[in-house]
Short mmCIF file of C-alpha atoms and ligand atoms in Angstrom, two decimals:
data_model
loop_
_atom_site.label_atom_id
_atom_site.label_comp_id
_atom_site.label_asym_id
_atom_site.label_seq_id
_atom_site.Cartn_x
_atom_site.Cartn_y
_atom_site.Cartn_z
CA UNK M 1 10.71 -1.49 -32.17
CA UNK M 2 13.29 -3.69 -30.43
CA UNK M 3 13.75 -1.27 -27.56
CA UNK M 4 10.04 -1.44 -26.86
CA UNK M 5 10.52 -5.05 -25.98
CA UNK M 6 8.00 -6.38 -28.41
CA UNK M 7 8.47 -8.40 -31.52
CA UNK M 8 6.90 -7.68 -34.88
CA UNK M 9 4.31 -10.37 -34.53
CA UNK M 10 3.04 -8.84 -31.31
CA UNK M 11 2.92 -5.40 -32.90
CA UNK M 12 1.11 -6.84 -35.88
CA UNK M 13 -1.49 -8.64 -33.81
CA UNK M 14 -2.02 -5.51 -31.74
CA UNK M 15 -2.79 -3.54 -34.87
CA UNK M 16 -5.07 -6.27 -36.05
CA UNK M 17 -6.84 -6.24 -32.72
CA UNK M 18 -7.43 -2.50 -32.96
CA UNK M 19 -8.75 -2.63 -36.46
CA UNK M 20 -11.12 -5.50 -35.93
CA UNK M 21 -12.82 -4.52 -32.70
CA UNK M 22 -15.31 -1.68 -32.73
CA UNK M 23 -16.08 0.40 -29.66
CA UNK M 24 -19.39 -1.41 -29.33
CA UNK M 25 -17.68 -4.83 -29.40
CA UNK M 26 -15.22 -3.72 -26.79
CA UNK M 27 -17.86 -2.28 -24.49
CA UNK M 28 -19.99 -5.42 -24.71
CA UNK M 29 -16.88 -7.50 -24.15
CA UNK M 30 -16.01 -5.61 -20.97
CA UNK M 31 -19.56 -5.94 -19.64
CA UNK M 32 -19.56 -9.68 -20.31
CA UNK M 33 -16.15 -10.02 -18.69
CA UNK M 34 -17.41 -8.18 -15.60
CA UNK M 35 -20.54 -10.34 -15.40
CA UNK M 36 -18.70 -13.61 -16.00
CA UNK M 37 -15.64 -12.95 -13.89
CA UNK M 38 -13.19 -13.09 -16.79
CA UNK M 39 -10.71 -10.52 -15.49
CA UNK M 40 -7.63 -11.77 -13.69
CA UNK M 41 -4.83 -10.04 -11.84
CA UNK M 42 -1.10 -10.18 -12.42
CA UNK M 43 1.53 -9.02 -9.95
CA UNK M 44 4.81 -7.37 -10.88
CA UNK M 45 7.59 -7.20 -8.27
CA UNK M 46 9.59 -4.04 -7.65
CA UNK M 47 13.12 -4.36 -6.34
CA UNK M 48 15.38 -2.14 -4.27
CA UNK M 49 18.26 -1.07 -6.48
CA UNK M 50 20.65 -0.99 -3.52
CA UNK M 51 20.41 -4.65 -2.50
CA UNK M 52 18.04 -6.32 -5.01
CA UNK M 53 15.52 -7.12 -2.26
CA UNK M 54 11.80 -7.26 -3.04
CA UNK M 55 10.38 -3.85 -2.15
CA UNK M 56 6.75 -4.09 -3.23
CA UNK M 57 4.63 -5.28 -6.11
CA UNK M 58 2.09 -3.76 -8.48
CA UNK M 59 -1.31 -5.24 -9.24
CA UNK M 60 -2.10 -5.26 -12.99
CA UNK M 61 -5.36 -6.36 -14.57
CA UNK M 62 -5.44 -9.05 -17.25
CA UNK M 63 -8.21 -9.91 -19.65
CA UNK M 64 -8.19 -13.08 -21.66
CA UNK M 65 -11.12 -12.95 -24.05
CA UNK M 66 -12.43 -16.38 -25.14
CA UNK M 67 -12.26 -15.40 -28.84
CA UNK M 68 -9.88 -12.44 -29.02
CA UNK M 69 -7.28 -13.85 -26.65
CA UNK M 70 -5.44 -11.45 -24.34
CA UNK M 71 -6.59 -7.83 -24.61
CA UNK M 72 -4.01 -5.31 -23.41
CA UNK M 73 -4.97 -3.01 -20.53
CA UNK M 74 -3.40 -0.12 -22.43
CA UNK M 75 -6.19 -0.73 -24.95
CA UNK M 76 -9.23 -1.31 -22.76
CA UNK M 77 -8.41 0.74 -19.64
CA UNK M 78 -8.41 4.11 -21.48
CA UNK M 79 -11.61 2.98 -23.21
CA UNK M 80 -13.22 2.02 -19.89
CA UNK M 81 -12.05 5.34 -18.48
CA UNK M 82 -13.87 7.13 -21.29
CA UNK M 83 -17.18 5.27 -20.91
CA UNK M 84 -17.19 4.98 -17.13
CA UNK M 85 -16.86 1.19 -16.89
CA UNK M 86 -13.51 1.75 -15.15
CA UNK M 87 -15.39 2.36 -11.89
CA UNK M 88 -16.74 -1.20 -11.88
CA UNK M 89 -13.44 -2.62 -13.12
CA UNK M 90 -11.63 -0.74 -10.39
CA UNK M 91 -13.89 -2.20 -7.70
CA UNK M 92 -13.26 -5.66 -8.97
CA UNK M 93 -9.48 -5.14 -8.97
CA UNK M 94 -9.61 -3.79 -5.44
CA UNK M 95 -11.68 -6.68 -4.21
CA UNK M 96 -9.63 -9.40 -5.85
CA UNK M 97 -6.34 -7.82 -4.75
CA UNK M 98 -7.52 -7.62 -1.14
CA UNK M 99 -8.88 -11.17 -1.26
CA UNK M 100 -5.50 -12.37 -2.55
CA UNK M 101 -3.63 -10.38 0.09
CA UNK M 102 -5.73 -12.02 2.79
CA UNK M 103 -5.17 -15.51 1.34
CA UNK M 104 -1.39 -15.03 1.22
CA UNK M 105 -1.32 -13.56 4.71
CA UNK M 106 -3.39 -16.43 6.11
CA UNK M 107 -0.93 -18.76 4.46
CA UNK M 108 1.77 -17.16 6.59
CA UNK M 109 3.50 -15.09 3.94
CA UNK M 110 4.91 -11.69 4.73
CA UNK M 111 3.61 -9.35 2.07
CA UNK M 112 5.47 -6.19 1.09
CA UNK M 113 3.48 -3.11 0.10
CA UNK M 114 0.89 -3.91 -2.55
CA UNK M 115 0.44 -1.16 -5.15
CA UNK M 116 -2.93 -0.73 -6.83
CA UNK M 117 -3.63 1.54 -9.81
CA UNK M 118 -6.47 3.99 -9.28
CA UNK M 119 -7.71 5.62 -12.47
CA UNK M 120 -8.61 9.33 -12.47
CA UNK M 121 -12.33 8.65 -12.98
CA UNK M 122 -12.36 6.02 -10.25
CA UNK M 123 -10.72 8.43 -7.83
CA UNK M 124 -13.31 11.08 -8.67
CA UNK M 125 -16.24 8.64 -8.52
CA UNK M 126 -18.89 9.05 -5.85
CA UNK M 127 -18.14 7.10 -2.69
CA UNK M 128 -14.68 5.98 -3.79
CA UNK M 129 -13.20 6.31 -0.31
CA UNK M 130 -16.06 4.31 1.28
CA UNK M 131 -15.75 1.54 -1.32
CA UNK M 132 -12.02 1.41 -0.70
CA UNK M 133 -12.31 1.30 3.09
CA UNK M 134 -15.17 -1.21 3.04
CA UNK M 135 -13.25 -3.55 0.76
CA UNK M 136 -10.21 -3.43 3.03
CA UNK M 137 -12.43 -4.07 6.03
CA UNK M 138 -14.08 -7.08 4.39
CA UNK M 139 -10.70 -8.77 4.01
CA UNK M 140 -9.06 -7.26 7.11
CA UNK M 141 -6.35 -5.54 5.11
CA UNK M 142 -4.74 -2.53 6.83
CA UNK M 143 -4.50 0.67 4.77
CA UNK M 144 -0.78 0.72 5.54
CA UNK M 145 -0.38 -2.43 3.39
CA UNK M 146 -1.56 -0.58 0.30
CA UNK M 147 0.02 1.97 -2.00
CA UNK M 148 -2.33 3.77 -4.34
CA UNK M 149 -0.79 4.59 -7.73
CA UNK M 150 -2.38 7.74 -9.05
CA UNK M 151 -1.32 9.28 -12.36
CA UNK M 152 0.37 12.63 -12.32
CA UNK M 153 -2.61 14.26 -14.02
CA UNK M 154 -5.16 13.00 -11.49
CA UNK M 155 -2.97 13.61 -8.46
CA UNK M 156 -2.33 17.19 -9.39
CA UNK M 157 -5.76 18.18 -10.64
CA UNK M 158 -6.72 21.44 -9.10
CA UNK M 159 -10.12 20.77 -7.54
CA UNK M 160 -10.40 21.28 -3.82
CA UNK M 161 -12.46 18.09 -3.40
CA UNK M 162 -9.81 15.98 -5.08
CA UNK M 163 -7.05 17.48 -2.96
CA UNK M 164 -9.06 16.86 0.23
CA UNK M 165 -9.71 13.28 -0.80
CA UNK M 166 -6.01 12.66 -1.38
CA UNK M 167 -5.18 14.12 2.02
CA UNK M 168 -7.92 12.01 3.63
CA UNK M 169 -6.55 8.83 2.03
CA UNK M 170 -3.12 9.68 3.36
CA UNK M 171 -4.63 10.22 6.83
CA UNK M 172 -6.22 6.78 6.62
CA UNK M 173 -2.72 5.33 6.28
CA UNK M 174 -2.45 4.61 2.54
CA UNK M 175 0.84 5.32 0.78
CA UNK M 176 0.55 7.32 -2.40
CA UNK M 177 2.64 7.02 -5.54
CA UNK M 178 2.53 9.43 -8.44
CA UNK M 179 2.41 7.25 -11.53
CA UNK M 180 3.76 7.96 -15.00
CA UNK M 181 5.66 10.94 -13.69
CA UNK M 182 7.23 13.20 -16.28
CA UNK M 183 4.35 12.92 -18.73
CA UNK M 184 2.29 15.68 -17.11
CA UNK M 185 3.05 19.28 -16.37
CA UNK M 186 3.10 19.54 -12.62
CA UNK M 187 4.97 22.31 -10.92
CA UNK M 188 7.29 21.98 -7.98
CA UNK M 189 4.84 23.73 -5.67
CA UNK M 190 1.99 21.42 -6.67
CA UNK M 191 4.18 18.41 -6.14
CA UNK M 192 5.38 19.54 -2.72
CA UNK M 193 1.79 20.04 -1.52
CA UNK M 194 0.96 16.35 -2.10
CA UNK M 195 1.42 13.75 0.63
CA UNK M 196 2.93 11.26 -1.84
CA UNK M 197 5.90 9.17 -0.79
CA UNK M 198 6.84 7.80 -4.20
CA UNK M 199 7.42 9.06 -7.74
CA UNK M 200 7.28 6.59 -10.61
CA UNK M 201 9.32 7.61 -13.64
CA UNK M 202 7.39 6.74 -16.77
CA UNK M 203 8.70 3.95 -18.96
CA UNK M 204 8.95 6.37 -21.89
CA UNK M 205 12.04 7.93 -20.24
CA UNK M 206 13.59 4.69 -19.07
CA UNK M 207 13.33 3.11 -22.52
CA UNK M 208 15.37 6.01 -23.96
CA UNK M 209 18.35 5.63 -21.64
CA UNK M 210 21.50 6.18 -23.79
CA UNK M 211 19.64 9.11 -25.29
CA UNK M 212 21.17 12.04 -23.39
CA UNK M 213 18.03 14.20 -23.34
CA UNK M 214 16.09 11.43 -21.65
CA UNK M 215 18.93 10.83 -19.23
CA UNK M 216 18.87 14.42 -18.06
CA UNK M 217 15.10 14.22 -17.49
CA UNK M 218 15.60 11.15 -15.34
CA UNK M 219 18.36 12.82 -13.35
CA UNK M 220 16.15 15.87 -12.82
CA UNK M 221 13.23 13.73 -11.61
CA UNK M 222 15.44 11.85 -9.16
CA UNK M 223 16.88 15.08 -7.76
CA UNK M 224 13.44 16.67 -7.53
CA UNK M 225 11.84 13.67 -5.85
CA UNK M 226 14.65 13.24 -3.37
CA UNK M 227 14.59 16.92 -2.47
CA UNK M 228 10.93 16.40 -1.51
CA UNK M 229 11.78 13.30 0.52
CA UNK M 230 10.23 10.90 -1.98
CA UNK M 231 11.41 7.50 -3.15
CA UNK M 232 11.91 7.07 -6.89
CA UNK M 233 10.70 4.05 -8.82
CA UNK M 234 11.72 3.52 -12.44
CA UNK M 235 9.24 1.48 -14.47
CA UNK M 236 9.95 -0.49 -17.62
CA UNK M 237 13.54 -1.43 -16.76
CA UNK M 238 14.41 -3.92 -19.50
CA UNK M 239 18.20 -3.99 -19.68
CA UNK M 240 21.21 -4.19 -17.42
CA UNK M 241 22.43 -0.93 -18.89
CA UNK M 242 19.24 0.82 -17.82
CA UNK M 243 19.46 -0.72 -14.37
CA UNK M 244 23.09 0.33 -13.91
CA UNK M 245 22.36 3.84 -15.09
CA UNK M 246 19.45 4.21 -12.67
CA UNK M 247 21.39 2.76 -9.79
CA UNK M 248 24.31 5.11 -10.45
CA UNK M 249 21.99 8.09 -10.50
CA UNK M 250 20.56 7.18 -7.10
CA UNK M 251 17.17 5.86 -8.19
CA UNK M 252 15.73 3.77 -5.33
CA UNK M 253 13.52 1.10 -6.87
CA UNK M 254 13.21 -0.64 -10.22
CA UNK M 255 10.37 -2.49 -11.91
CA UNK M 256 10.57 -4.10 -15.30
CA UNK M 257 11.12 -7.15 -17.45
CA UNK M 258 14.83 -7.23 -16.61
CA UNK M 259 13.83 -8.17 -13.06
CA UNK M 260 10.49 -9.84 -13.60
CA UNK M 261 7.51 -9.85 -15.89
CA UNK M 262 4.10 -9.47 -14.25
CA UNK M 263 3.41 -12.83 -12.57
CA UNK M 264 0.35 -15.01 -12.07
CA UNK M 265 -0.91 -15.26 -8.48
CA UNK M 266 0.73 -18.66 -8.20
CA UNK M 267 4.16 -17.41 -9.31
CA UNK M 268 3.88 -14.31 -7.16
CA UNK M 269 3.17 -16.54 -4.20
CA UNK M 270 6.42 -18.40 -4.89
CA UNK M 271 8.27 -15.09 -5.13
CA UNK M 272 6.91 -14.22 -1.68
CA UNK M 273 8.12 -17.44 -0.09
CA UNK M 274 11.16 -16.89 2.13
CA UNK M 275 14.31 -18.51 0.67
P1 C2E N 301 1.25 1.38 -15.68
O1 C2E N 301 0.48 1.66 -14.43
O2 C2E N 301 2.31 2.34 -16.07
O3 C2E N 301 1.81 -0.11 -15.50
C1 C2E N 301 3.04 -0.54 -15.97
C2 C2E N 301 2.89 -1.22 -17.31
O4 C2E N 301 4.17 -1.46 -17.85
C3 C2E N 301 2.22 -2.58 -17.24
O5 C2E N 301 1.54 -2.77 -18.47
C4 C2E N 301 3.42 -3.55 -17.19
O6 C2E N 301 3.11 -4.85 -17.63
C5 C2E N 301 4.33 -2.83 -18.14
N1 C2E N 301 5.72 -3.15 -17.94
C6 C2E N 301 6.35 -3.43 -16.77
N2 C2E N 301 7.66 -3.64 -16.96
C7 C2E N 301 7.87 -3.49 -18.29
C8 C2E N 301 9.03 -3.57 -19.12
O7 C2E N 301 10.16 -3.81 -18.68
N3 C2E N 301 8.85 -3.35 -20.46
C9 C2E N 301 7.64 -3.07 -21.00
N4 C2E N 301 7.56 -2.89 -22.31
N5 C2E N 301 6.52 -2.97 -20.23
C10 C2E N 301 6.65 -3.17 -18.90
P2 C2E N 301 0.06 -3.34 -18.53
O8 C2E N 301 -0.14 -4.36 -17.48
O9 C2E N 301 -0.20 -3.70 -19.96
O10 C2E N 301 -0.80 -2.09 -18.14
C11 C2E N 301 -0.82 -0.93 -18.93
C12 C2E N 301 -1.50 0.21 -18.22
O11 C2E N 301 -2.87 -0.10 -17.99
C13 C2E N 301 -0.91 0.47 -16.83
O12 C2E N 301 0.25 1.26 -16.95
C14 C2E N 301 -2.06 1.18 -16.18
O13 C2E N 301 -2.12 2.52 -16.58
C15 C2E N 301 -3.25 0.45 -16.76
N6 C2E N 301 -3.68 -0.60 -15.82
C16 C2E N 301 -3.28 -1.89 -15.71
N7 C2E N 301 -3.94 -2.51 -14.71
C17 C2E N 301 -4.78 -1.59 -14.17
C18 C2E N 301 -5.73 -1.61 -13.11
O14 C2E N 301 -5.94 -2.62 -12.40
N8 C2E N 301 -6.41 -0.45 -12.86
C19 C2E N 301 -6.18 0.69 -13.60
N9 C2E N 301 -6.89 1.81 -13.30
N10 C2E N 301 -5.30 0.75 -14.60
C20 C2E N 301 -4.60 -0.38 -14.88
CA1 CA N 302 1.00 1.94 -12.33
CA1 CA N 303 3.31 3.62 -14.31
CA1 CA N 304 3.47 3.92 -17.51
#
């Protein structure tokens, strides 16, 4: 469990959390959190492996329940994806991220690309593109400031509508990143037909560095991505060994606890201040 970067107490309380909350509790909890503005955002920097400069940052939702304490997104996001509440959650994330971007920009900060997770259901939801564009317009955020992180499964789904939407988002000026890459089953031809500029290697592979089978998967992803002109981000970089390995293999960008945990808005603002 050590390599997962969690201690036994955290694992224990996670199990406890899962046993004690029913689906109905969780759904009600999410609805109350939406109504009472209890979701917050965290921001995790991504660094260029070549010179350690800040390359971009990812927006991550946080939920601190008054009684349960922090509830992990890996618990409630899949649940919200299954019952449709993700569409409302996604709107809220978009709005708060754009509001924050505007506040920082008005403060005079230069903001690198801001990456926002878009869940498969959210992407497929009616009017997604309009909601996205209207939110950006409200806060005068240019599409070029935003990278949309779309999971491999959603990005490479076969429907014509979905493909057209992805192309339209690219035409609007958004950057696209394929998230959790390596966990799906996309083919080279599917991948080359997408206007994505970034591939994110899933943490599952990074955490197994020193395991030679995982290392060869990482090398293959880097070679594949580069051959398609994409930048490669490794997520979940927790150790110097992992960082050195990735850097040696030509990976472009790293994100993970070794560099920085996800930060509060206040701490992210400090990270954005010029030195
Ligand atoms: P993801 O998109 O793969 O996000 C990266 C996750 O890895 C985040 O977990 C981040 O805190 C965690 N992480 C980053 N560096 C490290 C590291 O070095 N070690 C370890 N052990 N973990 C690291 P988080 O914030 O708990 O989010 C989990 C998942 O929930 C995300 O995975 C994403 O799929 C989803 N999620 C989070 N926020 C949002 C959101 O605003 N919208 C949507 N649709 N999904 C979200
Ligand atoms: Ca992501
Ligand atoms: Ca990811
Ligand atoms: Ca992941």
